[in-house]
mmCIF file of C-alpha atoms and ligand atoms in Angstrom:
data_model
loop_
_atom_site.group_PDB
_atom_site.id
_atom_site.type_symbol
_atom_site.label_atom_id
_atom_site.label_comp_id
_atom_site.label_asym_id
_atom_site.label_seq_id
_atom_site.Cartn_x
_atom_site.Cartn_y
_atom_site.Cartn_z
ATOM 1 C CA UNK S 1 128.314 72.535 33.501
ATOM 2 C CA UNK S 2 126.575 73.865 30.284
ATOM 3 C CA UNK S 3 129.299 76.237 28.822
ATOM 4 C CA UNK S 4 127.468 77.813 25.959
ATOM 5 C CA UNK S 5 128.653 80.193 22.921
ATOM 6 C CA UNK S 6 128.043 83.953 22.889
ATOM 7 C CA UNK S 7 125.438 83.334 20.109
ATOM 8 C CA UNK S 8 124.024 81.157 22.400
ATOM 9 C CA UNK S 9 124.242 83.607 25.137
ATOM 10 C CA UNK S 10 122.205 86.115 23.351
ATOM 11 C CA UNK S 11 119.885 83.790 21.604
ATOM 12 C CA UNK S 12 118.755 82.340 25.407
ATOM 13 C CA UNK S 13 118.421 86.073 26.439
ATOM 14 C CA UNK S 14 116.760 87.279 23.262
ATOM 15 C CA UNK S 15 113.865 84.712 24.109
ATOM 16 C CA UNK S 16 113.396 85.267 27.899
ATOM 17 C CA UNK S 17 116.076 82.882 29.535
ATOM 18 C CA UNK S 18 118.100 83.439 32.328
ATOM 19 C CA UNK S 19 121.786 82.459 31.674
ATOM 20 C CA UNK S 20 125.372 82.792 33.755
ATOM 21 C CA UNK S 21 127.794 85.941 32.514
ATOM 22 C CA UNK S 22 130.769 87.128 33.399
ATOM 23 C CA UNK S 23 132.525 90.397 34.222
ATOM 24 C CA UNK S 24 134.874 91.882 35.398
ATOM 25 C CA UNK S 25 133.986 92.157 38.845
ATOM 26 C CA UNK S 26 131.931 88.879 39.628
ATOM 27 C CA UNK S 27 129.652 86.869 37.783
ATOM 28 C CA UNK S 28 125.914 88.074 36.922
ATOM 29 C CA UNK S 29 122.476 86.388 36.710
ATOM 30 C CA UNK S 30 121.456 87.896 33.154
ATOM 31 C CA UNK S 31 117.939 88.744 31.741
ATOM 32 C CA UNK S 32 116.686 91.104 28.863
ATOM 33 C CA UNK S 33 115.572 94.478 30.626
ATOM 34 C CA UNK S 34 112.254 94.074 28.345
ATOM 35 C CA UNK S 35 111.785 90.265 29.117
ATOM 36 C CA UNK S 36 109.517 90.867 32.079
ATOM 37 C CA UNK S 37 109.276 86.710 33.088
ATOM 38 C CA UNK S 38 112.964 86.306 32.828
ATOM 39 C CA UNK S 39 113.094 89.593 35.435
ATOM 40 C CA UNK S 40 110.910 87.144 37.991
ATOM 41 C CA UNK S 41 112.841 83.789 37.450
ATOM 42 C CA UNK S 42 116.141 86.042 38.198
ATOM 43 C CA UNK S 43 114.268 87.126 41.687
ATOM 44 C CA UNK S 44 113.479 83.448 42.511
ATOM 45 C CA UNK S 45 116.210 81.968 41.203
ATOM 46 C CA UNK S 46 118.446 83.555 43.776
ATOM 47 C CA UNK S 47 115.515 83.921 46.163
ATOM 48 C CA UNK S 48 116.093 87.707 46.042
ATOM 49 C CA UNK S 49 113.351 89.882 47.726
ATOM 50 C CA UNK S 50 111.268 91.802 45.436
ATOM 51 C CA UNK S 51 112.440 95.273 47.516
ATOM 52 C CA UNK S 52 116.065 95.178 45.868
ATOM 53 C CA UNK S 53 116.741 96.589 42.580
ATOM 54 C CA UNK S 54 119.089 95.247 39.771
ATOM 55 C CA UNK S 55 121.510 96.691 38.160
ATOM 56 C CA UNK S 56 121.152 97.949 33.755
ATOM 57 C CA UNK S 57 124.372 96.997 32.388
ATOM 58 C CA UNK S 58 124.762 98.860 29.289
ATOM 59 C CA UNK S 59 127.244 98.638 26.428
ATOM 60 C CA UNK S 60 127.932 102.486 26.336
ATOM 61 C CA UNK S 61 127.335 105.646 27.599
ATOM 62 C CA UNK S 62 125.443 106.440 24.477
ATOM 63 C CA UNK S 63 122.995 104.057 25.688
ATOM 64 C CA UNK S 64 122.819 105.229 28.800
ATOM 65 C CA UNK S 65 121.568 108.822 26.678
ATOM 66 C CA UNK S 66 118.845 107.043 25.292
ATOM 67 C CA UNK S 67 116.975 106.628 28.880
ATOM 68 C CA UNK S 68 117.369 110.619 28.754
ATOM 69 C CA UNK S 69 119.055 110.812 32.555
ATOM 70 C CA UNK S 70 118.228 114.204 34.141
ATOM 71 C CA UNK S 71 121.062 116.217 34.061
ATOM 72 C CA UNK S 72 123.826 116.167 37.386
ATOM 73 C CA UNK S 73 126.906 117.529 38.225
ATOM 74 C CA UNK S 74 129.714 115.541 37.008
ATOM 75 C CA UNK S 75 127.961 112.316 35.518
ATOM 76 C CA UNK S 76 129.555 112.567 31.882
ATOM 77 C CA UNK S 77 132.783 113.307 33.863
ATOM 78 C CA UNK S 78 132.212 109.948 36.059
ATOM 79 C CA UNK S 79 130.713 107.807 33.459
ATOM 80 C CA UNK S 80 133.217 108.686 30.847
ATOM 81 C CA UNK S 81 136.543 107.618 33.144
ATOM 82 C CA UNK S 82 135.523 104.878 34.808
ATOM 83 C CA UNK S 83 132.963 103.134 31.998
ATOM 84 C CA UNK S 84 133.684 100.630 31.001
ATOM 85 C CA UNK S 85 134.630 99.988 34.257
ATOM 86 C CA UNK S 86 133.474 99.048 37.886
ATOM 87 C CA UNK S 87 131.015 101.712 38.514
ATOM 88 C CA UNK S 88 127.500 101.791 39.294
ATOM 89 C CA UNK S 89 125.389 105.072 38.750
ATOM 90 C CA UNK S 90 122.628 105.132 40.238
ATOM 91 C CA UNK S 91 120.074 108.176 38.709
ATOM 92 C CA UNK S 92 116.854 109.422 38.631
ATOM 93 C CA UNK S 93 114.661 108.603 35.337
ATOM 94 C CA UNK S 94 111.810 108.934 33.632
ATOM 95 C CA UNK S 95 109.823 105.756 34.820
ATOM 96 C CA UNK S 96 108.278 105.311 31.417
ATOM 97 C CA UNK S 97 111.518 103.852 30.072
ATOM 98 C CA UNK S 98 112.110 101.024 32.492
ATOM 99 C CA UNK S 99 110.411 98.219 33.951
ATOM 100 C CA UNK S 100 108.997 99.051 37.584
ATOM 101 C CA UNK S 101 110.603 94.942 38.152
ATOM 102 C CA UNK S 102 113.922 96.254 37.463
ATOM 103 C CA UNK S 103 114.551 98.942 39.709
ATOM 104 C CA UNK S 104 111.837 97.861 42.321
ATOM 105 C CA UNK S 105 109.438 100.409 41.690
ATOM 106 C CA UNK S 106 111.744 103.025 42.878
ATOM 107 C CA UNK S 107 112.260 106.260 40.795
ATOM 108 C CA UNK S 108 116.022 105.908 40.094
ATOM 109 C CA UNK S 109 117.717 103.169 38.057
ATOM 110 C CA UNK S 110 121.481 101.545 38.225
ATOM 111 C CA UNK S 111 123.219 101.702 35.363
ATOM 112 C CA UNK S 112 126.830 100.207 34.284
ATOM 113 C CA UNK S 113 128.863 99.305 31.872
ATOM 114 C CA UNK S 114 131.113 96.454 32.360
ATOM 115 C CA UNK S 115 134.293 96.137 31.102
ATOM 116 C CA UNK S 116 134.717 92.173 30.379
ATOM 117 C CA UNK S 117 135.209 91.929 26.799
ATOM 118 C CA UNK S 118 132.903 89.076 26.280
ATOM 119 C CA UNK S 119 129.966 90.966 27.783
ATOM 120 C CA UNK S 120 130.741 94.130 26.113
ATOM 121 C CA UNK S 121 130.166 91.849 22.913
ATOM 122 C CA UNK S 122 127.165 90.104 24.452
ATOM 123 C CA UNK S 123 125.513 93.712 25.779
ATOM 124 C CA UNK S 124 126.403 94.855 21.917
ATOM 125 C CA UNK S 125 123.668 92.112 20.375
ATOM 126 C CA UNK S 126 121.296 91.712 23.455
ATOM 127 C CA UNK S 127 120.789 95.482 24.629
ATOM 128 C CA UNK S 128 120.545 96.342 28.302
ATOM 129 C CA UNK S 129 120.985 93.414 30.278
ATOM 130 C CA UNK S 130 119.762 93.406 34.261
ATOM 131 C CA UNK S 131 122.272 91.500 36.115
ATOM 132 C CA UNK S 132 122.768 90.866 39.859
ATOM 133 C CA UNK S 133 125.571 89.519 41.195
ATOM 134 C CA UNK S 134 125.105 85.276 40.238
ATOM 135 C CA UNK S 135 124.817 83.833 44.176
ATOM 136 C CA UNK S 136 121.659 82.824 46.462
ATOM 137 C CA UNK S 137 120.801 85.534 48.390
ATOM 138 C CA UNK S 138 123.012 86.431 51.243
ATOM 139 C CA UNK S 139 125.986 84.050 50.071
ATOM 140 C CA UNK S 140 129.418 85.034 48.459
ATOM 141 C CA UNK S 141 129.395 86.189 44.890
ATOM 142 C CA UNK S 142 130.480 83.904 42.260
ATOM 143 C CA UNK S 143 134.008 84.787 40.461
ATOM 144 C CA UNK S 144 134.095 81.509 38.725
ATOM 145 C CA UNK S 145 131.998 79.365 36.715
ATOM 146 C CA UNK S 146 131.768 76.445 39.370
ATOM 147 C CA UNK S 147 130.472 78.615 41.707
ATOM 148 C CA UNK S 148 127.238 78.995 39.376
ATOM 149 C CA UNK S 149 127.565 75.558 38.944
ATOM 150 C CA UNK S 150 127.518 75.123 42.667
ATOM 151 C CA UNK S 151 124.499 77.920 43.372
ATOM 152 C CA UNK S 152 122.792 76.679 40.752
ATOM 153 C CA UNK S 153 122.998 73.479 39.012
ATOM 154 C CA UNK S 154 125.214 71.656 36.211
ATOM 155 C CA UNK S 155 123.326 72.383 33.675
ATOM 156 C CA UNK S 156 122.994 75.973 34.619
ATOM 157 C CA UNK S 157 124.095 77.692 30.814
ATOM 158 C CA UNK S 158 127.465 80.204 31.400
ATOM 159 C CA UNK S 159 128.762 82.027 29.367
ATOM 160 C CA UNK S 160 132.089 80.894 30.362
ATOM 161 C CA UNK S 161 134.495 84.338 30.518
ATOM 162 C CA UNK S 162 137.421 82.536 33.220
ATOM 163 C CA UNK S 163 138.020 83.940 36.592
ATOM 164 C CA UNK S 164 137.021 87.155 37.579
ATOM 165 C CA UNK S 165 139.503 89.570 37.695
ATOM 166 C CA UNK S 166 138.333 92.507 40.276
ATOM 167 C CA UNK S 167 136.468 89.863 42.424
ATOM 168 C CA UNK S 168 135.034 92.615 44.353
ATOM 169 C CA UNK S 169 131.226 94.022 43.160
ATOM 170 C CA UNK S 170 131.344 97.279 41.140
ATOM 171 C CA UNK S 171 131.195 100.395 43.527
ATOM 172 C CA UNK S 172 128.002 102.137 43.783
ATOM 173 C CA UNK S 173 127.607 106.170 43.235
ATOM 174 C CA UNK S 174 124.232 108.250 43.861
ATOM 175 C CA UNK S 175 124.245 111.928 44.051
ATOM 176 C CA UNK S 176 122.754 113.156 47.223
ATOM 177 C CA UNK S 177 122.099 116.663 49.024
ATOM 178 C CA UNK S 178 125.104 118.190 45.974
ATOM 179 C CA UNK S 179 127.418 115.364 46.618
ATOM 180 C CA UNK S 180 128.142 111.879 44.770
ATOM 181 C CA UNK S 181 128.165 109.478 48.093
ATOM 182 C CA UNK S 182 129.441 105.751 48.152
ATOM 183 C CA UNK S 183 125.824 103.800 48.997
ATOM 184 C CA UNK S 184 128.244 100.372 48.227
ATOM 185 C CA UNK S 185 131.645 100.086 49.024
ATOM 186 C CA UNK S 186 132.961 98.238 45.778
ATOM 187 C CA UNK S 187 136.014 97.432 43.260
ATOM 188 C CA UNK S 188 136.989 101.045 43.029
ATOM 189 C CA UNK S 189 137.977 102.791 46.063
ATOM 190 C CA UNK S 190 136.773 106.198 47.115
ATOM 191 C CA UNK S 191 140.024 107.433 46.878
ATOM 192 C CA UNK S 192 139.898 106.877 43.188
ATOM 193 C CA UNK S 193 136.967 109.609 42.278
ATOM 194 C CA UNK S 194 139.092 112.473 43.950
ATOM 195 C CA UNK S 195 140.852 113.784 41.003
ATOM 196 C CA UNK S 196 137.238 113.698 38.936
ATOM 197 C CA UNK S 197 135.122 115.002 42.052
ATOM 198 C CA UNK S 198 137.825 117.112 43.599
ATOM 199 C CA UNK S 199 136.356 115.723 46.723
ATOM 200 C CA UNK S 200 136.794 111.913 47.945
ATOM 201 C CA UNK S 201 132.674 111.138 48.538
ATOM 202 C CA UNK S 202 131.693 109.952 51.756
ATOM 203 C CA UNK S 203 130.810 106.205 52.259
ATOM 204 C CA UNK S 204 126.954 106.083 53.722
ATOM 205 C CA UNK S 205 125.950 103.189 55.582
ATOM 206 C CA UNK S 206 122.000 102.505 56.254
ATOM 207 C CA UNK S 207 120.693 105.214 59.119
ATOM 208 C CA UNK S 208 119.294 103.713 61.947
ATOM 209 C CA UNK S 209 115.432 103.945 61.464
ATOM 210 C CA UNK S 210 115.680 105.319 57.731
ATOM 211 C CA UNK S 211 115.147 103.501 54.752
ATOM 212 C CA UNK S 212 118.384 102.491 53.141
ATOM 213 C CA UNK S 213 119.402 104.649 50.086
ATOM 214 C CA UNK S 214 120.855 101.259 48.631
ATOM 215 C CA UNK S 215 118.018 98.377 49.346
ATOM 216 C CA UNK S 216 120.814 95.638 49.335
ATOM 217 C CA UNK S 217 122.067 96.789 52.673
ATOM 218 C CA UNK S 218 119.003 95.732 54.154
ATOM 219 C CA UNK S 219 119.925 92.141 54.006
ATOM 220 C CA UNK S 220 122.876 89.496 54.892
ATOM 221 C CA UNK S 221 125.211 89.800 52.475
ATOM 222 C CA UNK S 222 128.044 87.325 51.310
ATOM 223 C CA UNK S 223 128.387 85.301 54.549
ATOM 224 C CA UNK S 224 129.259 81.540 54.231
ATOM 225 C CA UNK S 225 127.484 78.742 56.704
ATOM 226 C CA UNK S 226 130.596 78.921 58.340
ATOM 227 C CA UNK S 227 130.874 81.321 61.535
ATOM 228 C CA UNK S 228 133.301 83.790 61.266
ATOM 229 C CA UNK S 229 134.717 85.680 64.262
ATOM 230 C CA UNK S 230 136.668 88.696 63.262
ATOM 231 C CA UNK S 231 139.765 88.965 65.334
ATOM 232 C CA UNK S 232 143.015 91.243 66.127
ATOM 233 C CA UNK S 233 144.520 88.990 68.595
ATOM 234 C CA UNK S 234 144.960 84.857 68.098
ATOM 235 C CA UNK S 235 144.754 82.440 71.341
ATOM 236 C CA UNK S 236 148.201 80.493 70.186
ATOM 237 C CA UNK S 237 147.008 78.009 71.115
ATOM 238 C CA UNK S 238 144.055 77.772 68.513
ATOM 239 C CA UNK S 239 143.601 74.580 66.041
ATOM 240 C CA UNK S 240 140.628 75.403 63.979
ATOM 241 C CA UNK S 241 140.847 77.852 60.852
ATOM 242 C CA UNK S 242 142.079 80.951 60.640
ATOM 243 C CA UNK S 243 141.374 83.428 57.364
ATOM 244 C CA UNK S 244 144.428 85.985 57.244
ATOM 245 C CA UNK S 245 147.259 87.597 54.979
ATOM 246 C CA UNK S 246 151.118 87.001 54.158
ATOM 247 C CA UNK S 247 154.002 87.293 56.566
ATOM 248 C CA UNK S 248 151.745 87.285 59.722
ATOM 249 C CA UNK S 249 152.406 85.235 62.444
ATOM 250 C CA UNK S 250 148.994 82.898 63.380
ATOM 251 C CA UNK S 251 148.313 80.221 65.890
ATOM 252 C CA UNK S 252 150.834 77.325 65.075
ATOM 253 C CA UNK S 253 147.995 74.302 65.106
ATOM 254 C CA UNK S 254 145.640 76.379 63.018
ATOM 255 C CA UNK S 255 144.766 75.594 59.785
ATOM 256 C CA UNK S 256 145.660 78.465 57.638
ATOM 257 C CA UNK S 257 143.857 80.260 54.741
ATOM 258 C CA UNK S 258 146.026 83.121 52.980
ATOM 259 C CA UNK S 259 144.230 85.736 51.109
ATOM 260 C CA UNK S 260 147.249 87.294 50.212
ATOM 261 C CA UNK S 261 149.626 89.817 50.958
ATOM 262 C CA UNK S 262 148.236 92.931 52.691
ATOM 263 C CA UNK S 263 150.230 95.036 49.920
ATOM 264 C CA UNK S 264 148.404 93.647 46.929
ATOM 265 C CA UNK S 265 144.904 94.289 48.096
ATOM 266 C CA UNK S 266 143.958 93.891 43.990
ATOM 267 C CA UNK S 267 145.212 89.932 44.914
ATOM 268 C CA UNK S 268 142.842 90.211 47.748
ATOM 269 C CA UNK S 269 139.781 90.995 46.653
ATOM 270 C CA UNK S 270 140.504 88.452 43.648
ATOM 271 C CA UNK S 271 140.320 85.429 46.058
ATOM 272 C CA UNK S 272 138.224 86.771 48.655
ATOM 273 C CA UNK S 273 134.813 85.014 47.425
ATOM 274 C CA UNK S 274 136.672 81.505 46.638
ATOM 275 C CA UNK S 275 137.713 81.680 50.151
ATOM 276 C CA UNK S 276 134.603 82.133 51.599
ATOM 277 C CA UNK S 277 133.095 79.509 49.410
ATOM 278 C CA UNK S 278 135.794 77.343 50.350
ATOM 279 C CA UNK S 279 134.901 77.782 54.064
ATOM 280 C CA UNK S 280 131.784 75.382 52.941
ATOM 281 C CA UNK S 281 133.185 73.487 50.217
ATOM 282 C CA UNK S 282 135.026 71.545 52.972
ATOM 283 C CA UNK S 283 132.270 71.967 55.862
ATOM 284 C CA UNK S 284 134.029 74.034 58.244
ATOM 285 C CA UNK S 285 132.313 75.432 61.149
ATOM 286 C CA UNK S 286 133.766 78.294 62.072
ATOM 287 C CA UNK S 287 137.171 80.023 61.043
ATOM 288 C CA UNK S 288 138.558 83.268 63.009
ATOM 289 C CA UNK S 289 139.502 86.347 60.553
ATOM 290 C CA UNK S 290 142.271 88.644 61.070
ATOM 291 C CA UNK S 291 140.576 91.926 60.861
ATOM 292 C CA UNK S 292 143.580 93.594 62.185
ATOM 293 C CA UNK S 293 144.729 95.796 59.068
ATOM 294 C CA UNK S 294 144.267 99.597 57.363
ATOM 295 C CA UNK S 295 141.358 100.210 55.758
ATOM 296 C CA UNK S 296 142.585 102.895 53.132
ATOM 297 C CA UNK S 297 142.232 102.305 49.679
ATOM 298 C CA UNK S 298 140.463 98.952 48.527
ATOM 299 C CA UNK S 299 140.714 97.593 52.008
ATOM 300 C CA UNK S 300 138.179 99.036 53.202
ATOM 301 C CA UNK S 301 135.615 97.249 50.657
ATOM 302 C CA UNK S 302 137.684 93.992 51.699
ATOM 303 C CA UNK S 303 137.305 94.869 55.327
ATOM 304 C CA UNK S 304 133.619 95.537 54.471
ATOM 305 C CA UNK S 305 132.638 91.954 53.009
ATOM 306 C CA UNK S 306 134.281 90.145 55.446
ATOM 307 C CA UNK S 307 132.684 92.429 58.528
ATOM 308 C CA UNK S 308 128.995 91.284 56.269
ATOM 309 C CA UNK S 309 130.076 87.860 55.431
ATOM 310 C CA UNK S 310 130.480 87.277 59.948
ATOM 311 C CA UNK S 311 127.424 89.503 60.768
ATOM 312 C CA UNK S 312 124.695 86.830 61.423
ATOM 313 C CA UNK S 313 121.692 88.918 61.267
HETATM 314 O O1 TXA O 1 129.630 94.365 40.052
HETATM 315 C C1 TXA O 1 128.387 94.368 40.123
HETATM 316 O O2 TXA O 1 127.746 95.410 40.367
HETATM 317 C C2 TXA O 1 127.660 93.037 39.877
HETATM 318 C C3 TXA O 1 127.954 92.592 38.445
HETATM 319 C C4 TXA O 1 127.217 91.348 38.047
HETATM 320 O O3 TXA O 1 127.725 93.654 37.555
HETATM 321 N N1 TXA O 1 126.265 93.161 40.141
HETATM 322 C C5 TXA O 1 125.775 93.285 41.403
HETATM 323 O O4 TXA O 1 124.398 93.285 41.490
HETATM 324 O O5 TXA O 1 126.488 93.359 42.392
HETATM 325 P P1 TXA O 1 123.604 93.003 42.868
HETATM 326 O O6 TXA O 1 122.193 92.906 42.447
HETATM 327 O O7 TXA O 1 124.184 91.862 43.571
HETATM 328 O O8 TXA O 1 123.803 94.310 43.675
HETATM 329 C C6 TXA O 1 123.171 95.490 43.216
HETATM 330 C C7 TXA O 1 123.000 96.465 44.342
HETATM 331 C C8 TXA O 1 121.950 96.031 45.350
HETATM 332 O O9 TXA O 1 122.451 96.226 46.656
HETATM 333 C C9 TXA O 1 120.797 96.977 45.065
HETATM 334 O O10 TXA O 1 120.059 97.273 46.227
HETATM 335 C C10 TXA O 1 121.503 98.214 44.513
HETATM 336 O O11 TXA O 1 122.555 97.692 43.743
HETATM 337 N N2 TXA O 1 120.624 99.010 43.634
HETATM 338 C C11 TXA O 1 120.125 98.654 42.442
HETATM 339 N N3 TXA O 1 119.295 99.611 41.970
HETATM 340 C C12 TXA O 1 119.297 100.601 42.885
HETATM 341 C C13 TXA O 1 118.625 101.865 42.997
HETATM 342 N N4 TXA O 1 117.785 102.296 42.066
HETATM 343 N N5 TXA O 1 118.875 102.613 44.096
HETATM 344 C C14 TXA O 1 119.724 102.186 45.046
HETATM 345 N N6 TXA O 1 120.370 100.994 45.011
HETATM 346 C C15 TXA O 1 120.158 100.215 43.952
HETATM 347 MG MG1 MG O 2 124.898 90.710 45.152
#
């Protein structure tokens, strides 16, 4: 693997490459916004359609000023307690200011501002950075530098920031008909906007026959070769693997995977992608997942990923 220095990191960007970066949520693909080339070798790199928009990922809200955002109800208030942080804004702009590549011709933009310290410094010397999450299309996320490594080669150049510590993609806000809705579940909960909001904004999933208000939940998302059958009740007398939490009674024979403990849903979400990766790190076929639990609170986004990472289609 080609762990290289944050000079490094925004030299490469600076001229047009492509490099590995952490955050705090998973692991991006960065280009410069204004490095149009590096913008296409991100798209083929992960064989990403050309219909799904990236991310900005800014070092402040002051930065996110200088794209002059129309005004809307309760963005300072959003963007000022949760940045740096995972959140995802996604706003209408002036299409002048950013690359039609970026935000795939559409007339809004996504905009964060991560909280890793090492890209905070990195975003500081580069500028805006676009930055999906760093997988193939349609796989798990990477939330550690083999998995880049893995996706993409040894000498891939990371900017080596350790394990991720959300593990979960940051949550995406747009505001719609006088409301902020959830267009992707993510590392904050909905729960968590009440108190700025004073409502808890509704999760929308793509409308039958409309055109998704987030492209990305067009396609397969996060799903591993392996097949995964989401279950609430276990055949005892199953061998294969079984994906589920702490303190649960599974098949005897089966071969066990443990998330973690259905009280620590921050624990979680923090393994959830190594797990799924692991799945075909060690070729298995098919594993059954215990979908039997709540989904208030950050369990829903983990209930979520692992409904996407069995859906086939
Ligand atoms: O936590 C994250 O958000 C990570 C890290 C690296 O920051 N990034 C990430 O990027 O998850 P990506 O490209 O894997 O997912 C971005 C999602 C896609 O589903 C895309 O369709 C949506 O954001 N998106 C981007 N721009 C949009 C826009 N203008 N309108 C609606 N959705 C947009
Ligand atoms: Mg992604």
């Amino acid at each position: 693997m080609t762990h290289i220095s944050l000079e490094q990191a925004s030299h490469l960007l600076k001229h047009g490459d492509v490099i590995g970066v952490p955050t705090e949520t998973v692991y991006g693909l960065a280009a410069s916004l204004y490095q149009e080339q590096a913008i296409d070798q991100i798209f083929s790199l992960k064989k990403r359609p050309l219909d799904n928009p990236l991310i900005i990922h800014l070092a402040s809200y002051d930065e996110l000023l200088s794209f002059k955002p129309e005004p809307i109800p309760f963005l300072e208030t959003l963007a000022k307690n949760f940045w740096p942080g995972p959140l995802t804004l996604v706003l209408p702009i002036d299409p002048h200011l950013i690359p039609s590549k970026a935000r795939a011709g559409l007339p809004t933009a996504a905009f964060r501002v991560p909280s890793h310290p090492l890209t905070l410094e990195l975003l500081r010397k580069t500028g805006p950075l676009v930055m999906p999450s760093a997988n193939l299309s349609g796989k798990p996320s990477s939330t550690q530098p083999s998995h880049l490594e893995h996706d993409f080669g040894d000498h891939f150049p990371i900017l080596d920031g350790g394990l991720c510590v959300k593990g979960l993609e940051s949550t995406i806000l747009y505001y719609n008909q006088e409301q902020w809705e959830i267009i992707r579940q993510g590392a904050l909960a909905k729960e968590q906007f009440a108190p700025y909001l004073n409502y808890v904004p509704v999760i929308k999933s793509k409308e039958h026959g409309k055109a998704p208000l987030c492209p990305g939940q067009m396609y397969r998302h996060y799903a591993p070769r392996a097949k995964l059958l989401l279950k609430k009740d276990f055949d005892p007398n199953y061998e294969g693997c079984v994906l589920g939490f702490s303190n649960r009674n599974y098949p005897k024979l089966s071969h066990l995977l443990v998330l973690g403990d259905l009280a620590e849903p921050e624990t979680i979400a923090a393994n959830l992608y190594t797990f799924l990766r692991h799945l075909d790190e060690k070729k298995i076929s098919e594993a059954l997942v215990d979908i039997d639990f709540p989904s208030d609170g950050l369990l829903s986004t983990i209930k979520e990923r692992l409904i996407k990472a069995a859906c086939k289609d």
